[in-house]
Amino acid sequence: MNTKYPSAKEMKIILALLLSLCASMTGLAQSKADKIAPDIKAKIQNAKNSAAPVRLVMQLKGNPSLGLSKMLDSKDIKGKKLFRNLNIYVFDISVGKIEQLATFGEVHYIAGDNQFRPLGHVTMTTGADAIPVVAGNKAKATKINGAGIGIAVLDSGIQANHRMFLESGANASLSSRVVYSEDFTGENRTDDPYGHGTHVAGIAAGNGALGNAYRGIAPGAHLVNLRVLNAQGIGTTESVLQALEWLLVHHSQYKIYVVNMSIGTPAISSYKMDPLCLAVRKLQDKGVLVVASAGNHGKNTQGQKIYGMIHSPGNEPSVLTVGAVNTFGTDIRSDDRVASYSSRGPARSFWTDEEGVKHYDNTIKPELVAPGNKIVSAQAAYNSLVFQTPALDASDANTAADSRLMTLSGTSMAAPVVAGAAALLFQSEAMFTPSMVKAFLMYTAQQLPGHDMLEQGAGLVNIEGAVRLGTEMTVTGWNLQYSWPPQPESTIAGTRVPWAQGVLLSHGWARGEELITKYQQAYMWGYTLNDGVIENYSSLSLNSQIFSSGIMVGDGIMTADGTLVGNGQKLLSSEMLLGNGIMVNDGIMVNDGIMASDGIMIADGIMASDGIMAADSVLKNGE
C-alpha cells in the first residue's frame, strides 16, 4: 500500500490550528459569564417560555452556602440528586432561574444533562500474542493475562453468561468473570439489549473460547458491568456520573484498575469546568486509569477531513484517549493507517471570559491509536444492532445465543484494546500508577507513517513492548530497575516495530530514556504527565521538580518521520492572533468552525438546535 502523506497545504492548515494552542496556556479566571455551559446559555437566550424546565448538572467547589441551600430546597428545584463524592447536584429547574444559580460563589459550573451514545486478528496485530514468547521474564510473562485486575465497562450492558466471559485456563469453570453488574438507566436490567457493551467487553477481556482469533486482550481480567446506556443505546450525563461515583466508592472492593468508556459527547465545555471531566480526574487521583474513545467524527458527510472533534471525557488530560486504526485485516502493521472516521485533535473545548472571548483547551489528543475497523467480538443475544443490521452478525444461524459473534467498527472498538493492554500492565507490576501505565503505552507505541500527532498521538499501541517493560521492571522507591536494559523495539507478526520513545503532553511532547529508567514525580497519584512541564505563551520548559533533567520537552507537533508540522516553525504567542482568525501564508483564512478552502475543517463544537451536542452513532460498516 502506498502511504499518503499530508499535502503542503494540509500541513499549513494544521500549523494554523496549532497556533491557537497557546491560547490555552493562560490562567482560568472564572466569572459569572463562564459558569454556564454554552449549550445552556443558548437555551436561556432562545427560550420562548422562561418557565420551561431543563435538567442541569451543577458542579460545586465547596459546600453550598445558606442561600444556595435554600434555593436547592425550594419548589423551584425538582428531581434533585446529590452525588456527594463528586460534589455535584443534578436537578430540574426553569430556564428563567438558571442565571440566579450562577451568582453563588460556590457554584463552579452549570452544564446540561446531555445525551451519550456509544462511539463505535486483534491480539496478533497488537503484539498481545507475542507476550509469552519474547518477554524477558518468561515465567512471569506466561501469566500476564490480566488476572486479578478489574476492568469496569461503562456502556449498554454485558451479557454475563456469554461464553467469552467464562473463566478460562486450568481452572476453567462455568463461572462468569463479570463479577458485578448495576444499571444506572432506570430500566432495571443489566443485560445488553442494544449490543454495544458486550462487544466492547469481549475486545477488552474475551477468553478466546470461540477461537483464539477472537480472544480479547486481557482474557484473565474480571469485568464490572456498569450500564449507562439504555436499550436504544442512549445515556445521560446523570447516568454516567452515577456510575463514576459508584466507582469512586467501590473501585478498591472490586480491584478495578481500568475504566473503559466507549461512549461520549462532543466536548464543548473546558475540561477545567466540565463535571464529567472533573469526575474522571478524581478516579485517576485514586489510582484508576480511564480509557476513552476519541470519537468517530474524523470526516464530514462529504468525506472531508476534520480536526478538533475529540469527545468528552476524552478531552480531559488525565484520560487515555484512543483513536482507531484500519488494519485491513492483516497481522502485519506496515499497511495500517488511521481510520478516516477517527476523531482528530486537538480538543476544542473552551471556557469564556467576562469579555466573551473563548479560551480553547487545545489539548493534543488522542494519545494512542489501536485497531478499530471491522472488529469481531462477542454478540449479545437478540440485540437491536444486529436486528436492525443483520450483516453485522458474524455467526451462522445454528450458533447458540451464548456463543454468537458480531462485527463493529469505530473508536469504541479501539478503546477496549488499550483498556485490556492497561490491565496487563497493572498486573505485571503492582506499583504501577495510571500515569506510568499511560506513559509506558505511549513510549512503546509505533508511529505510523503519513500521520501527525493530532491524528495518531504517540502512535499505534504495541502491547508486546509495553508488557515487556512491565515484566522486566521492578519499582523500588524512586528507582525503576530492570533485569537488563530494554531494547526500544518489538517484533510483531515477524516484523520489526520501533518504539516511539516519547510521550504526549497537553501541548507538546517529552522524550528521553529516563521516562522508563527513573521514577518521575509525574507518575505519582494525584499528578499527570503534564505536571512535568511549565507552560507560557509560546513554549514549554522542563519542570525540574517533576521531570528529571535527562528528559527533553518540545512544543511542536511532529509527523512520524520526526519533522515538525509547518517546517519546524514554533508556536506563535497569543499576541500574534488577530481575533479567532489565523491567516496562513497562502491566503487561506482558518476561523474556528469555518472550513478551509482545501476541505480541511477545524471544528469548534457544533450545537444542535436544542442545545444538546450530537453524539457519535455506532459505525456498522467501517471503511
mmCIF file with all atom_site columns, N, CA and C in Angstrom, residues 50-101:
data_model
loop_
_atom_site.group_PDB
_atom_site.id
_atom_site.type_symbol
_atom_site.label_atom_id
_atom_site.label_alt_id
_atom_site.label_comp_id
_atom_site.label_asym_id
_atom_site.label_entity_id
_atom_site.label_seq_id
_atom_site.pdbx_PDB_ins_code
_atom_site.Cartn_x
_atom_site.Cartn_y
_atom_site.Cartn_z
_atom_site.occupancy
_atom_site.B_iso_or_equiv
_atom_site.pdbx_formal_charge
_atom_site.auth_seq_id
_atom_site.auth_comp_id
_atom_site.auth_asym_id
_atom_site.auth_atom_id
_atom_site.pdbx_PDB_model_num
ATOM 1   N N  . SER A 1 50  ? -39.907 31.288 29.893 1.00 0.00 ? 50  SER A N  1
ATOM 2   C CA . SER A 1 50  ? -38.910 31.253 30.967 1.00 0.00 ? 50  SER A CA 1
ATOM 3   C C  . SER A 1 50  ? -39.203 30.172 31.994 1.00 0.00 ? 50  SER A C  1
ATOM 4   N N  . ALA A 1 51  ? -40.427 29.643 31.976 1.00 0.00 ? 51  ALA A N  1
ATOM 5   C CA . ALA A 1 51  ? -40.795 28.586 32.918 1.00 0.00 ? 51  ALA A CA 1
ATOM 6   C C  . ALA A 1 51  ? -40.496 27.194 32.373 1.00 0.00 ? 51  ALA A C  1
ATOM 7   N N  . ALA A 1 52  ? -39.998 27.112 31.137 1.00 0.00 ? 52  ALA A N  1
ATOM 8   C CA . ALA A 1 52  ? -39.709 25.812 30.536 1.00 0.00 ? 52  ALA A CA 1
ATOM 9   C C  . ALA A 1 52  ? -38.657 25.078 31.362 1.00 0.00 ? 52  ALA A C  1
ATOM 10  N N  . PRO A 1 53  ? -38.881 23.809 31.699 1.00 0.00 ? 53  PRO A N  1
ATOM 11  C CA . PRO A 1 53  ? -37.927 23.083 32.553 1.00 0.00 ? 53  PRO A CA 1
ATOM 12  C C  . PRO A 1 53  ? -36.714 22.594 31.773 1.00 0.00 ? 53  PRO A C  1
ATOM 13  N N  . VAL A 1 54  ? -35.582 22.508 32.457 1.00 0.00 ? 54  VAL A N  1
ATOM 14  C CA . VAL A 1 54  ? -34.363 21.948 31.888 1.00 0.00 ? 54  VAL A CA 1
ATOM 15  C C  . VAL A 1 54  ? -33.635 21.207 33.005 1.00 0.00 ? 54  VAL A C  1
ATOM 16  N N  . ARG A 1 55  ? -33.043 20.078 32.674 1.00 0.00 ? 55  ARG A N  1
ATOM 17  C CA . ARG A 1 55  ? -32.309 19.302 33.683 1.00 0.00 ? 55  ARG A CA 1
ATOM 18  C C  . ARG A 1 55  ? -30.840 19.708 33.632 1.00 0.00 ? 55  ARG A C  1
ATOM 19  N N  . LEU A 1 56  ? -30.303 20.061 34.798 1.00 0.00 ? 56  LEU A N  1
ATOM 20  C CA . LEU A 1 56  ? -28.952 20.592 34.887 1.00 0.00 ? 56  LEU A CA 1
ATOM 21  C C  . LEU A 1 56  ? -28.040 19.685 35.708 1.00 0.00 ? 56  LEU A C  1
ATOM 22  N N  . VAL A 1 57  ? -26.748 19.829 35.449 1.00 0.00 ? 57  VAL A N  1
ATOM 23  C CA . VAL A 1 57  ? -25.697 19.221 36.258 1.00 0.00 ? 57  VAL A CA 1
ATOM 24  C C  . VAL A 1 57  ? -24.878 20.376 36.825 1.00 0.00 ? 57  VAL A C  1
ATOM 25  N N  . MET A 1 58  ? -24.896 20.553 38.143 1.00 0.00 ? 58  MET A N  1
ATOM 26  C CA . MET A 1 58  ? -24.224 21.693 38.780 1.00 0.00 ? 58  MET A CA 1
ATOM 27  C C  . MET A 1 58  ? -23.056 21.209 39.631 1.00 0.00 ? 58  MET A C  1
ATOM 28  N N  . GLN A 1 59  ? -21.847 21.645 39.261 1.00 0.00 ? 59  GLN A N  1
ATOM 29  C CA . GLN A 1 59  ? -20.630 21.291 39.982 1.00 0.00 ? 59  GLN A CA 1
ATOM 30  C C  . GLN A 1 59  ? -20.307 22.376 40.998 1.00 0.00 ? 59  GLN A C  1
ATOM 31  N N  . LEU A 1 60  ? -20.117 21.995 42.255 1.00 0.00 ? 60  LEU A N  1
ATOM 32  C CA . LEU A 1 60  ? -19.742 22.947 43.298 1.00 0.00 ? 60  LEU A CA 1
ATOM 33  C C  . LEU A 1 60  ? -18.245 22.849 43.591 1.00 0.00 ? 60  LEU A C  1
ATOM 34  N N  . LYS A 1 61  ? -17.678 23.929 44.121 1.00 0.00 ? 61  LYS A N  1
ATOM 35  C CA . LYS A 1 61  ? -16.272 23.916 44.530 1.00 0.00 ? 61  LYS A CA 1
ATOM 36  C C  . LYS A 1 61  ? -16.132 24.070 46.037 1.00 0.00 ? 61  LYS A C  1
ATOM 37  N N  . GLY A 1 62  ? -17.189 23.804 46.747 1.00 0.00 ? 62  GLY A N  1
ATOM 38  C CA . GLY A 1 62  ? -17.198 23.874 48.199 1.00 0.00 ? 62  GLY A CA 1
ATOM 39  C C  . GLY A 1 62  ? -18.582 23.504 48.687 1.00 0.00 ? 62  GLY A C  1
ATOM 40  N N  . ASN A 1 63  ? -18.820 23.654 49.958 1.00 0.00 ? 63  ASN A N  1
ATOM 41  C CA . ASN A 1 63  ? -20.144 23.368 50.494 1.00 0.00 ? 63  ASN A CA 1
ATOM 42  C C  . ASN A 1 63  ? -21.129 24.454 50.083 1.00 0.00 ? 63  ASN A C  1
ATOM 43  N N  . PRO A 1 64  ? -22.393 24.088 49.855 1.00 0.00 ? 64  PRO A N  1
ATOM 44  C CA . PRO A 1 64  ? -23.385 25.104 49.482 1.00 0.00 ? 64  PRO A CA 1
ATOM 45  C C  . PRO A 1 64  ? -23.609 26.095 50.616 1.00 0.00 ? 64  PRO A C  1
ATOM 46  N N  . SER A 1 65  ? -23.713 27.367 50.245 1.00 0.00 ? 65  SER A N  1
ATOM 47  C CA . SER A 1 65  ? -23.999 28.408 51.225 1.00 0.00 ? 65  SER A CA 1
ATOM 48  C C  . SER A 1 65  ? -25.448 28.297 51.679 1.00 0.00 ? 65  SER A C  1
ATOM 49  N N  . LEU A 1 66  ? -25.792 29.088 52.675 1.00 0.00 ? 66  LEU A N  1
ATOM 50  C CA . LEU A 1 66  ? -27.164 29.090 53.163 1.00 0.00 ? 66  LEU A CA 1
ATOM 51  C C  . LEU A 1 66  ? -28.122 29.500 52.057 1.00 0.00 ? 66  LEU A C  1
ATOM 52  N N  . GLY A 1 67  ? -27.730 30.506 51.271 1.00 0.00 ? 67  GLY A N  1
ATOM 53  C CA . GLY A 1 67  ? -28.594 30.971 50.189 1.00 0.00 ? 67  GLY A CA 1
ATOM 54  C C  . GLY A 1 67  ? -28.811 29.922 49.120 1.00 0.00 ? 67  GLY A C  1
ATOM 55  N N  . LEU A 1 68  ? -27.740 29.244 48.713 1.00 0.00 ? 68  LEU A N  1
ATOM 56  C CA . LEU A 1 68  ? -27.873 28.204 47.695 1.00 0.00 ? 68  LEU A CA 1
ATOM 57  C C  . LEU A 1 68  ? -28.653 27.019 48.245 1.00 0.00 ? 68  LEU A C  1
ATOM 58  N N  . SER A 1 69  ? -28.414 26.680 49.498 1.00 0.00 ? 69  SER A N  1
ATOM 59  C CA . SER A 1 69  ? -29.148 25.568 50.108 1.00 0.00 ? 69  SER A CA 1
ATOM 60  C C  . SER A 1 69  ? -30.646 25.837 50.105 1.00 0.00 ? 69  SER A C  1
ATOM 61  N N  . LYS A 1 70  ? -31.019 27.067 50.421 1.00 0.00 ? 70  LYS A N  1
ATOM 62  C CA . LYS A 1 70  ? -32.438 27.420 50.414 1.00 0.00 ? 70  LYS A CA 1
ATOM 63  C C  . LYS A 1 70  ? -33.021 27.286 49.015 1.00 0.00 ? 70  LYS A C  1
ATOM 64  N N  . MET A 1 71  ? -32.262 27.709 48.006 1.00 0.00 ? 71  MET A N  1
ATOM 65  C CA . MET A 1 71  ? -32.755 27.608 46.635 1.00 0.00 ? 71  MET A CA 1
ATOM 66  C C  . MET A 1 71  ? -32.896 26.147 46.209 1.00 0.00 ? 71  MET A C  1
ATOM 67  N N  . LEU A 1 72  ? -31.917 25.318 46.603 1.00 0.00 ? 72  LEU A N  1
ATOM 68  C CA . LEU A 1 72  ? -31.973 23.903 46.238 1.00 0.00 ? 72  LEU A CA 1
ATOM 69  C C  . LEU A 1 72  ? -33.130 23.189 46.926 1.00 0.00 ? 72  LEU A C  1
ATOM 70  N N  . ASP A 1 73  ? -33.545 23.693 48.074 1.00 0.00 ? 73  ASP A N  1
ATOM 71  C CA . ASP A 1 73  ? -34.661 23.089 48.805 1.00 0.00 ? 73  ASP A CA 1
ATOM 72  C C  . ASP A 1 73  ? -36.007 23.703 48.446 1.00 0.00 ? 73  ASP A C  1
ATOM 73  N N  . SER A 1 74  ? -35.998 24.696 47.577 1.00 0.00 ? 74  SER A N  1
ATOM 74  C CA . SER A 1 74  ? -37.238 25.397 47.242 1.00 0.00 ? 74  SER A CA 1
ATOM 75  C C  . SER A 1 74  ? -38.041 24.629 46.199 1.00 0.00 ? 74  SER A C  1
ATOM 76  N N  . LYS A 1 75  ? -39.244 25.099 45.949 1.00 0.00 ? 75  LYS A N  1
ATOM 77  C CA . LYS A 1 75  ? -40.120 24.467 44.962 1.00 0.00 ? 75  LYS A CA 1
ATOM 78  C C  . LYS A 1 75  ? -39.636 24.694 43.538 1.00 0.00 ? 75  LYS A C  1
ATOM 79  N N  . ASP A 1 76  ? -38.639 25.582 43.368 1.00 0.00 ? 76  ASP A N  1
ATOM 80  C CA . ASP A 1 76  ? -38.093 25.810 42.028 1.00 0.00 ? 76  ASP A CA 1
ATOM 81  C C  . ASP A 1 76  ? -37.281 24.613 41.534 1.00 0.00 ? 76  ASP A C  1
ATOM 82  N N  . ILE A 1 77  ? -36.813 23.782 42.464 1.00 0.00 ? 77  ILE A N  1
ATOM 83  C CA . ILE A 1 77  ? -35.947 22.652 42.131 1.00 0.00 ? 77  ILE A CA 1
ATOM 84  C C  . ILE A 1 77  ? -36.745 21.358 42.247 1.00 0.00 ? 77  ILE A C  1
ATOM 85  N N  . LYS A 1 78  ? -36.673 20.536 41.197 1.00 0.00 ? 78  LYS A N  1
ATOM 86  C CA . LYS A 1 78  ? -37.400 19.258 41.197 1.00 0.00 ? 78  LYS A CA 1
ATOM 87  C C  . LYS A 1 78  ? -36.447 18.135 40.784 1.00 0.00 ? 78  LYS A C  1
ATOM 88  N N  . GLY A 1 79  ? -36.743 16.925 41.267 1.00 0.00 ? 79  GLY A N  1
ATOM 89  C CA . GLY A 1 79  ? -35.953 15.750 40.888 1.00 0.00 ? 79  GLY A CA 1
ATOM 90  C C  . GLY A 1 79  ? -34.494 15.856 41.280 1.00 0.00 ? 79  GLY A C  1
ATOM 91  N N  . LYS A 1 80  ? -34.225 16.437 42.433 1.00 0.00 ? 80  LYS A N  1
ATOM 92  C CA . LYS A 1 80  ? -32.844 16.712 42.853 1.00 0.00 ? 80  LYS A CA 1
ATOM 93  C C  . LYS A 1 80  ? -32.122 15.436 43.268 1.00 0.00 ? 80  LYS A C  1
ATOM 94  N N  . LYS A 1 81  ? -30.876 15.305 42.801 1.00 0.00 ? 81  LYS A N  1
ATOM 95  C CA . LYS A 1 81  ? -29.987 14.225 43.225 1.00 0.00 ? 81  LYS A CA 1
ATOM 96  C C  . LYS A 1 81  ? -28.636 14.820 43.583 1.00 0.00 ? 81  LYS A C  1
ATOM 97  N N  . LEU A 1 82  ? -28.036 14.311 44.652 1.00 0.00 ? 82  LEU A N  1
ATOM 98  C CA . LEU A 1 82  ? -26.714 14.754 45.076 1.00 0.00 ? 82  LEU A CA 1
ATOM 99  C C  . LEU A 1 82  ? -25.716 13.616 44.903 1.00 0.00 ? 82  LEU A C  1
ATOM 100 N N  . PHE A 1 83  ? -24.624 13.890 44.175 1.00 0.00 ? 83  PHE A N  1
ATOM 101 C CA . PHE A 1 83  ? -23.511 12.957 44.066 1.00 0.00 ? 83  PHE A CA 1
ATOM 102 C C  . PHE A 1 83  ? -22.433 13.457 45.033 1.00 0.00 ? 83  PHE A C  1
ATOM 103 N N  . ARG A 1 84  ? -22.499 12.943 46.246 1.00 0.00 ? 84  ARG A N  1
ATOM 104 C CA . ARG A 1 84  ? -21.720 13.510 47.345 1.00 0.00 ? 84  ARG A CA 1
ATOM 105 C C  . ARG A 1 84  ? -20.218 13.422 47.093 1.00 0.00 ? 84  ARG A C  1
ATOM 106 N N  . ASN A 1 85  ? -19.742 12.308 46.544 1.00 0.00 ? 85  ASN A N  1
ATOM 107 C CA . ASN A 1 85  ? -18.310 12.138 46.326 1.00 0.00 ? 85  ASN A CA 1
ATOM 108 C C  . ASN A 1 85  ? -17.777 13.006 45.201 1.00 0.00 ? 85  ASN A C  1
ATOM 109 N N  . LEU A 1 86  ? -18.673 13.468 44.331 1.00 0.00 ? 86  LEU A N  1
ATOM 110 C CA . LEU A 1 86  ? -18.281 14.327 43.218 1.00 0.00 ? 86  LEU A CA 1
ATOM 111 C C  . LEU A 1 86  ? -18.624 15.788 43.470 1.00 0.00 ? 86  LEU A C  1
ATOM 112 N N  . ASN A 1 87  ? -19.382 16.054 44.548 1.00 0.00 ? 87  ASN A N  1
ATOM 113 C CA . ASN A 1 87  ? -19.852 17.408 44.867 1.00 0.00 ? 87  ASN A CA 1
ATOM 114 C C  . ASN A 1 87  ? -20.666 17.985 43.708 1.00 0.00 ? 87  ASN A C  1
ATOM 115 N N  . ILE A 1 88  ? -21.597 17.184 43.206 1.00 0.00 ? 88  ILE A N  1
ATOM 116 C CA . ILE A 1 88  ? -22.419 17.545 42.053 1.00 0.00 ? 88  ILE A CA 1
ATOM 117 C C  . ILE A 1 88  ? -23.888 17.361 42.401 1.00 0.00 ? 88  ILE A C  1
ATOM 118 N N  . TYR A 1 89  ? -24.701 18.318 41.990 1.00 0.00 ? 89  TYR A N  1
ATOM 119 C CA . TYR A 1 89  ? -26.155 18.214 42.071 1.00 0.00 ? 89  TYR A CA 1
ATOM 120 C C  . TYR A 1 89  ? -26.709 18.095 40.652 1.00 0.00 ? 89  TYR A C  1
ATOM 121 N N  . VAL A 1 90  ? -27.735 17.255 40.508 1.00 0.00 ? 90  VAL A N  1
ATOM 122 C CA . VAL A 1 90  ? -28.479 17.152 39.250 1.00 0.00 ? 90  VAL A CA 1
ATOM 123 C C  . VAL A 1 90  ? -29.944 17.401 39.580 1.00 0.00 ? 90  VAL A C  1
ATOM 124 N N  . PHE A 1 91  ? -30.595 18.271 38.805 1.00 0.00 ? 91  PHE A N  1
ATOM 125 C CA . PHE A 1 91  ? -31.980 18.633 39.121 1.00 0.00 ? 91  PHE A CA 1
ATOM 126 C C  . PHE A 1 91  ? -32.641 19.302 37.924 1.00 0.00 ? 91  PHE A C  1
ATOM 127 N N  . ASP A 1 92  ? -33.969 19.435 38.024 1.00 0.00 ? 92  ASP A N  1
ATOM 128 C CA . ASP A 1 92  ? -34.759 20.179 37.042 1.00 0.00 ? 92  ASP A CA 1
ATOM 129 C C  . ASP A 1 92  ? -35.034 21.574 37.581 1.00 0.00 ? 92  ASP A C  1
ATOM 130 N N  . ILE A 1 93  ? -34.968 22.570 36.700 1.00 0.00 ? 93  ILE A N  1
ATOM 131 C CA . ILE A 1 93  ? -35.243 23.953 37.071 1.00 0.00 ? 93  ILE A CA 1
ATOM 132 C C  . ILE A 1 93  ? -35.752 24.682 35.834 1.00 0.00 ? 93  ILE A C  1
ATOM 133 N N  . SER A 1 94  ? -36.494 25.737 36.031 1.00 0.00 ? 94  SER A N  1
ATOM 134 C CA . SER A 1 94  ? -36.979 26.512 34.893 1.00 0.00 ? 94  SER A CA 1
ATOM 135 C C  . SER A 1 94  ? -35.827 27.309 34.288 1.00 0.00 ? 94  SER A C  1
ATOM 136 N N  . VAL A 1 95  ? -35.895 27.525 32.976 1.00 0.00 ? 95  VAL A N  1
ATOM 137 C CA . VAL A 1 95  ? -34.833 28.231 32.260 1.00 0.00 ? 95  VAL A CA 1
ATOM 138 C C  . VAL A 1 95  ? -34.577 29.602 32.874 1.00 0.00 ? 95  VAL A C  1
ATOM 139 N N  . GLY A 1 96  ? -35.639 30.261 33.290 1.00 0.00 ? 96  GLY A N  1
ATOM 140 C CA . GLY A 1 96  ? -35.512 31.614 33.812 1.00 0.00 ? 96  GLY A CA 1
ATOM 141 C C  . GLY A 1 96  ? -34.783 31.721 35.134 1.00 0.00 ? 96  GLY A C  1
ATOM 142 N N  . LYS A 1 97  ? -34.549 30.606 35.815 1.00 0.00 ? 97  LYS A N  1
ATOM 143 C CA . LYS A 1 97  ? -33.898 30.616 37.126 1.00 0.00 ? 97  LYS A CA 1
ATOM 144 C C  . LYS A 1 97  ? -32.411 30.231 37.059 1.00 0.00 ? 97  LYS A C  1
ATOM 145 N N  . ILE A 1 98  ? -31.941 29.842 35.887 1.00 0.00 ? 98  ILE A N  1
ATOM 146 C CA . ILE A 1 98  ? -30.583 29.301 35.794 1.00 0.00 ? 98  ILE A CA 1
ATOM 147 C C  . ILE A 1 98  ? -29.532 30.346 36.148 1.00 0.00 ? 98  ILE A C  1
ATOM 148 N N  . GLU A 1 99  ? -29.681 31.558 35.622 1.00 0.00 ? 99  GLU A N  1
ATOM 149 C CA . GLU A 1 99  ? -28.665 32.576 35.865 1.00 0.00 ? 99  GLU A CA 1
ATOM 150 C C  . GLU A 1 99  ? -28.566 32.950 37.342 1.00 0.00 ? 99  GLU A C  1
ATOM 151 N N  . GLN A 1 100 ? -29.651 32.773 38.078 1.00 0.00 ? 100 GLN A N  1
ATOM 152 C CA . GLN A 1 100 ? -29.606 33.045 39.514 1.00 0.00 ? 100 GLN A CA 1
ATOM 153 C C  . GLN A 1 100 ? -28.643 32.088 40.208 1.00 0.00 ? 100 GLN A C  1
ATOM 154 N N  . LEU A 1 101 ? -28.599 30.832 39.750 1.00 0.00 ? 101 LEU A N  1
ATOM 155 C CA . LEU A 1 101 ? -27.677 29.860 40.333 1.00 0.00 ? 101 LEU A CA 1
ATOM 156 C C  . LEU A 1 101 ? -26.228 30.312 40.178 1.00 0.00 ? 101 LEU A C  1
#
